[in-house]
Tab-separated table of C-alpha atoms in Angstrom:
chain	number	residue	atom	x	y	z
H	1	UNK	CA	-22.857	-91.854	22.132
H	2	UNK	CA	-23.063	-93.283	18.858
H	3	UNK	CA	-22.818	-92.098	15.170
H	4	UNK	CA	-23.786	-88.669	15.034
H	5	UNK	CA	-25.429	-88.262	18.201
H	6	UNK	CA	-23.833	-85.678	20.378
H	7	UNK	CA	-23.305	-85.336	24.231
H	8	UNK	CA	-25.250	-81.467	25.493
H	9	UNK	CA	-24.193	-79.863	27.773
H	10	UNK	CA	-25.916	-81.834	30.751
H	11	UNK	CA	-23.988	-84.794	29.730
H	12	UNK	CA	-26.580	-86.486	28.132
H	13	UNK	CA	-26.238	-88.765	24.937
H	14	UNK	CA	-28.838	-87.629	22.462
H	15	UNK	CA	-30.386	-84.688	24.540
H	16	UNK	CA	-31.629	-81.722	24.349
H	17	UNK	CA	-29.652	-79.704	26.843
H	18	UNK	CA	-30.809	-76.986	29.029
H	19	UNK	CA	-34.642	-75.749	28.425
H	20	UNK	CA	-34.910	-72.280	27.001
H	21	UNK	CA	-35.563	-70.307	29.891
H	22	UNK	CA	-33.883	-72.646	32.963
H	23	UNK	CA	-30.283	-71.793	33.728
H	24	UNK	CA	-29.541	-75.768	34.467
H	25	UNK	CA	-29.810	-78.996	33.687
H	26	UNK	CA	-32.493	-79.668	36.587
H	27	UNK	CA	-35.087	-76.721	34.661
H	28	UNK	CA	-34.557	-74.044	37.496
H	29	UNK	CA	-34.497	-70.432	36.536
H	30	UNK	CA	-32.864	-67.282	37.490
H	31	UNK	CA	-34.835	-65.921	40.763
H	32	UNK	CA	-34.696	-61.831	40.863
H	33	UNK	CA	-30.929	-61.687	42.639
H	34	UNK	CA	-29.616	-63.601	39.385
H	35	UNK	CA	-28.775	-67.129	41.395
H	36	UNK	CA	-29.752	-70.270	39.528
H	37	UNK	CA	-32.798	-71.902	41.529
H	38	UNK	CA	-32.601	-69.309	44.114
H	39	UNK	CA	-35.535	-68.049	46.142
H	40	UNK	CA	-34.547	-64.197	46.034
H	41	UNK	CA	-33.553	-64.018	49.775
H	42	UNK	CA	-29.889	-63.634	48.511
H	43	UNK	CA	-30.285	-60.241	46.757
H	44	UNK	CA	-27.497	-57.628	47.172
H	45	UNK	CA	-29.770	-55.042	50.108
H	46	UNK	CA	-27.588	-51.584	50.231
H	47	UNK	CA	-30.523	-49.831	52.426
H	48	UNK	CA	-29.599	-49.695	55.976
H	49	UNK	CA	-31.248	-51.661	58.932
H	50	UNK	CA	-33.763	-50.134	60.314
H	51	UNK	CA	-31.416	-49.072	63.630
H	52	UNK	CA	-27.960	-48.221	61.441
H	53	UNK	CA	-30.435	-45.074	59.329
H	54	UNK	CA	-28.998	-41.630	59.290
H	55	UNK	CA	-28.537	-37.759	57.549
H	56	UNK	CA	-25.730	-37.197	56.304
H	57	UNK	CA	-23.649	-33.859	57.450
H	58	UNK	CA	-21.361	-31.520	56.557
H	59	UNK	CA	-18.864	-32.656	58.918
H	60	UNK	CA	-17.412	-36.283	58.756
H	61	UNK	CA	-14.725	-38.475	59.603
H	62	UNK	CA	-14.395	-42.163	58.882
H	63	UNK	CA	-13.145	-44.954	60.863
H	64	UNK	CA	-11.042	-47.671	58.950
H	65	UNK	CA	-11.476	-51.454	60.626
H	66	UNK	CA	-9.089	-53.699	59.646
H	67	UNK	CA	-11.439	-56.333	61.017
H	68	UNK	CA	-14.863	-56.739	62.554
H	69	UNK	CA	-15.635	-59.962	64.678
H	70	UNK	CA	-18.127	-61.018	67.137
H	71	UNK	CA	-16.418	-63.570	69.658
H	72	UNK	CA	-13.901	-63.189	67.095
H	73	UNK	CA	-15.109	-64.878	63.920
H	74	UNK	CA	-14.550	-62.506	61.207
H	75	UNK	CA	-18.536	-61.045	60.037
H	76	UNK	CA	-20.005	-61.900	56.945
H	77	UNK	CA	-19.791	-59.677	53.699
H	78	UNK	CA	-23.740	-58.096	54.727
H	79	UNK	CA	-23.353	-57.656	57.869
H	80	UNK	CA	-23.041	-54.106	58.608
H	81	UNK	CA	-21.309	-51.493	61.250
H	82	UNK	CA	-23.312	-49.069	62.618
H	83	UNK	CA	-21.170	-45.643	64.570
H	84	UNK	CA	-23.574	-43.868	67.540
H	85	UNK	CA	-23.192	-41.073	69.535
H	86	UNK	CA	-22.962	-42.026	73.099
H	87	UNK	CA	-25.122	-40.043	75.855
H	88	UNK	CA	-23.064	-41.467	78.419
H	89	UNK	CA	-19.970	-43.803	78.943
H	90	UNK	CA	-19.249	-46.034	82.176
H	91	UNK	CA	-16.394	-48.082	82.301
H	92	UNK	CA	-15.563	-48.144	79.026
H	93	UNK	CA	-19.155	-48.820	77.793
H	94	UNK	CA	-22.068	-47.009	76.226
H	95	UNK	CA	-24.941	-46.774	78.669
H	96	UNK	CA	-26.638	-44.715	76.530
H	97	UNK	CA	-27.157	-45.520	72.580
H	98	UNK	CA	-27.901	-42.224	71.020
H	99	UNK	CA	-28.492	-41.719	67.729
H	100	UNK	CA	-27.308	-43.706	64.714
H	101	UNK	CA	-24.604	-41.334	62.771
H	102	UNK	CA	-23.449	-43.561	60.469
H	103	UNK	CA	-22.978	-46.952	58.853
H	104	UNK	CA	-21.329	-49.258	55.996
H	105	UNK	CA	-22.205	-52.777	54.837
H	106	UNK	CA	-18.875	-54.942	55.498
H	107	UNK	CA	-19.069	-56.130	52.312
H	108	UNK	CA	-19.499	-52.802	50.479
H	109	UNK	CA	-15.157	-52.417	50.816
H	110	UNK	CA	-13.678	-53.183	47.798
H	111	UNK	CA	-10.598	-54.765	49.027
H	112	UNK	CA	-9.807	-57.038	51.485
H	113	UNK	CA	-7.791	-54.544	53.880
H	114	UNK	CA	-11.060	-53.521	56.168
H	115	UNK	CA	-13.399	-51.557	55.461
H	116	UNK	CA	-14.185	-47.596	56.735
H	117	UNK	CA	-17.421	-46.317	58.523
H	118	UNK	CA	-18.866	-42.861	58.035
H	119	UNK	CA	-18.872	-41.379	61.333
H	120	UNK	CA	-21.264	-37.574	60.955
H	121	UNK	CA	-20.961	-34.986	63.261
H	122	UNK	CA	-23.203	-32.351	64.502
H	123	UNK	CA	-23.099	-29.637	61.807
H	124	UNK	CA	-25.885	-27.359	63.005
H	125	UNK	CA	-28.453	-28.358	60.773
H	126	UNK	CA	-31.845	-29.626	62.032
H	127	UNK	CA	-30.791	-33.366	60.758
H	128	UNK	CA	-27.938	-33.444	62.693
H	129	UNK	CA	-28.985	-32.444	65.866
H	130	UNK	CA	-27.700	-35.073	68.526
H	131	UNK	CA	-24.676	-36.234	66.559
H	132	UNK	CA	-21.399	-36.371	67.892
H	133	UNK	CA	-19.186	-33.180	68.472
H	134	UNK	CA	-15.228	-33.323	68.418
H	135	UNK	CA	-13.718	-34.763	70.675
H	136	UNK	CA	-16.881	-37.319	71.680
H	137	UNK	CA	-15.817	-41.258	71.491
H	138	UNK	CA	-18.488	-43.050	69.436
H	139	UNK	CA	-20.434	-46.061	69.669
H	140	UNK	CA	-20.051	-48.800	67.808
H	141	UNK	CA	-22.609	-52.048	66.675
H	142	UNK	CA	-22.400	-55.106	64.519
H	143	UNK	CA	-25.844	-55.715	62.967
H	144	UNK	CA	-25.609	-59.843	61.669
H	145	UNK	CA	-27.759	-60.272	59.228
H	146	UNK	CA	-27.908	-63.626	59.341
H	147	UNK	CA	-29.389	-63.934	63.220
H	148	UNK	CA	-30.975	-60.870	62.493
H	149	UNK	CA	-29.803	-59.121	65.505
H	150	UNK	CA	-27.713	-56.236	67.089
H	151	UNK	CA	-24.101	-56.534	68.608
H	152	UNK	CA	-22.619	-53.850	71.079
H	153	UNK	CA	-18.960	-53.845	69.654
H	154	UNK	CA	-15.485	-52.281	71.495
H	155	UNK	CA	-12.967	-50.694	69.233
H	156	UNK	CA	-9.480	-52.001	69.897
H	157	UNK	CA	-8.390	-48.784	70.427
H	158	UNK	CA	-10.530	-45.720	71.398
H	159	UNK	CA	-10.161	-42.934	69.078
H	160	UNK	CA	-12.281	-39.262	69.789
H	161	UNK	CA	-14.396	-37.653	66.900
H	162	UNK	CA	-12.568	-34.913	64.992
H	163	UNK	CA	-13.636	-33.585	61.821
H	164	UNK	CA	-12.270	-35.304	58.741
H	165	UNK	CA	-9.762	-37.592	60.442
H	166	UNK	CA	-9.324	-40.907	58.974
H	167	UNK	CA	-7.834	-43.172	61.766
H	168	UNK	CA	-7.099	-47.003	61.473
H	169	UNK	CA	-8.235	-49.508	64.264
H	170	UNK	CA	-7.136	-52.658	63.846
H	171	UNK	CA	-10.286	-54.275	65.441
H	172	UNK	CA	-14.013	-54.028	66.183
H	173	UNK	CA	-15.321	-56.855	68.108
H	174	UNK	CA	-18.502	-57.588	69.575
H	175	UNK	CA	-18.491	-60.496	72.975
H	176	UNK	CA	-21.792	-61.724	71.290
H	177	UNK	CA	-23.854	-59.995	73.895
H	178	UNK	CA	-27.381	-59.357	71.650
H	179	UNK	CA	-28.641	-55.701	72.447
C-alpha cells in the first residue's frame, strides 16, 4: 500500500474489509449454529434419537466408559450411547432389545476421561415399567450420527444393575454390525 492507504483485515490494499453483516472476507454469514458460511446441519442437538428416549426414575446407576468404538475407532463427540434392558441374553448377546433406559451424547462429558451413561431402573412407577431390576446386565448401543444408524455394542466387562453404583468399564465397542 501506499501513502495513507491501509491494508483491512482481508488483506486488501485500500479496502473495505468485511461487509457489515458477513463474518468473512468471502460475504458469508453466521447460519443459526453460529459457524461462518455454515448451512445449520452442525447445530449442537441435546434431544435424544428417536430409539435412545426414556423416563427418568427414582432409581439409577451410571456406567462410566472410558472409551466407546465401533471396530475400534474412537466415536465422534454426537454420537450417543444408548443402555436397554435385555428380555433375553444368549451367548453373551441381547436377543431381545427391550426398552431404552437411558442415554448420553459422547460429547456431552466434559473431560476427556470417558464419559458416564444413565442407566434407570424399574422404580414402580407407570414410566418405568419394563426397566431393568438389580442384578439384570444391560444392553448397550452406539447410535452414529453421522451414518445415521444403530450399533449393538459389548461392554468390556459385564457389570449387573444395582442401584446407585457407579462402575468403570474401560470399553464399549460395537463390531460395526448395523441393527
Amino acid at each position: 500500500c501506499n501513502g495513507d492507504t491501509v491494508v483491512d483485515e482481508c488483506g486488501e490494499c485500500g479496502g473495505d474489509g468485511i461487509a457489515d453483516g458477513a463474518c468473512d472476507c468471502e460475504g458469508n454469514i453466521e447460519d443459526e449454529c453460529g459457524i461462518c458460511g455454515g448451512d445449520g446441519s452442525s447445530c449442537d442437538n441435546n434431544e435424544p434419537p428417536a430409539e435412545f428416549q426414556y423416563n427418568t426414575s427414582t432409581l439409577q446407576a451410571f456406567y462410566l466408559f472410558n472409551f466407546v468404538t465401533i471396530d475400534g475407532v474412537p466415536v465422534d463427540s454426537d454420537d450417543w450411547v444408548g443402555a436397554f434392558k435385555c428380555n433375553q441374553w444368549y451367548n453373551d448377546e441381547c436377543v431381545d432389545l427391550g426398552d431404552c433406559i437411558g442415554s448420553r451424547q459422547w460429547g456431552a462429558c466434559s473431560d476427556e476421561e470417558g464419559c458416564d451413561v444413565p442407566v434407570f431402573g424399574n422404580d414402580g412407577s407407570e414410566y418405568t415399567q419394563g426397566y431393568i431390576l438389580s442384578g439384570e446386565i444391560p444392553a448397550f448401543q452406539i447410535y452414529d450420527v453421522s451414518s445415521d444408524a444403530y450399533f449393538p455394542a459389548q461392554a468390556s466387562d459385564i457389570v449387573p444393575w444395582v442401584y446407585l453404583e457407579y462402575p468403570i468399564i474401560d470399553n464399549l465397542n460395537s463390531s460395526g454390525d448395523v441393527v
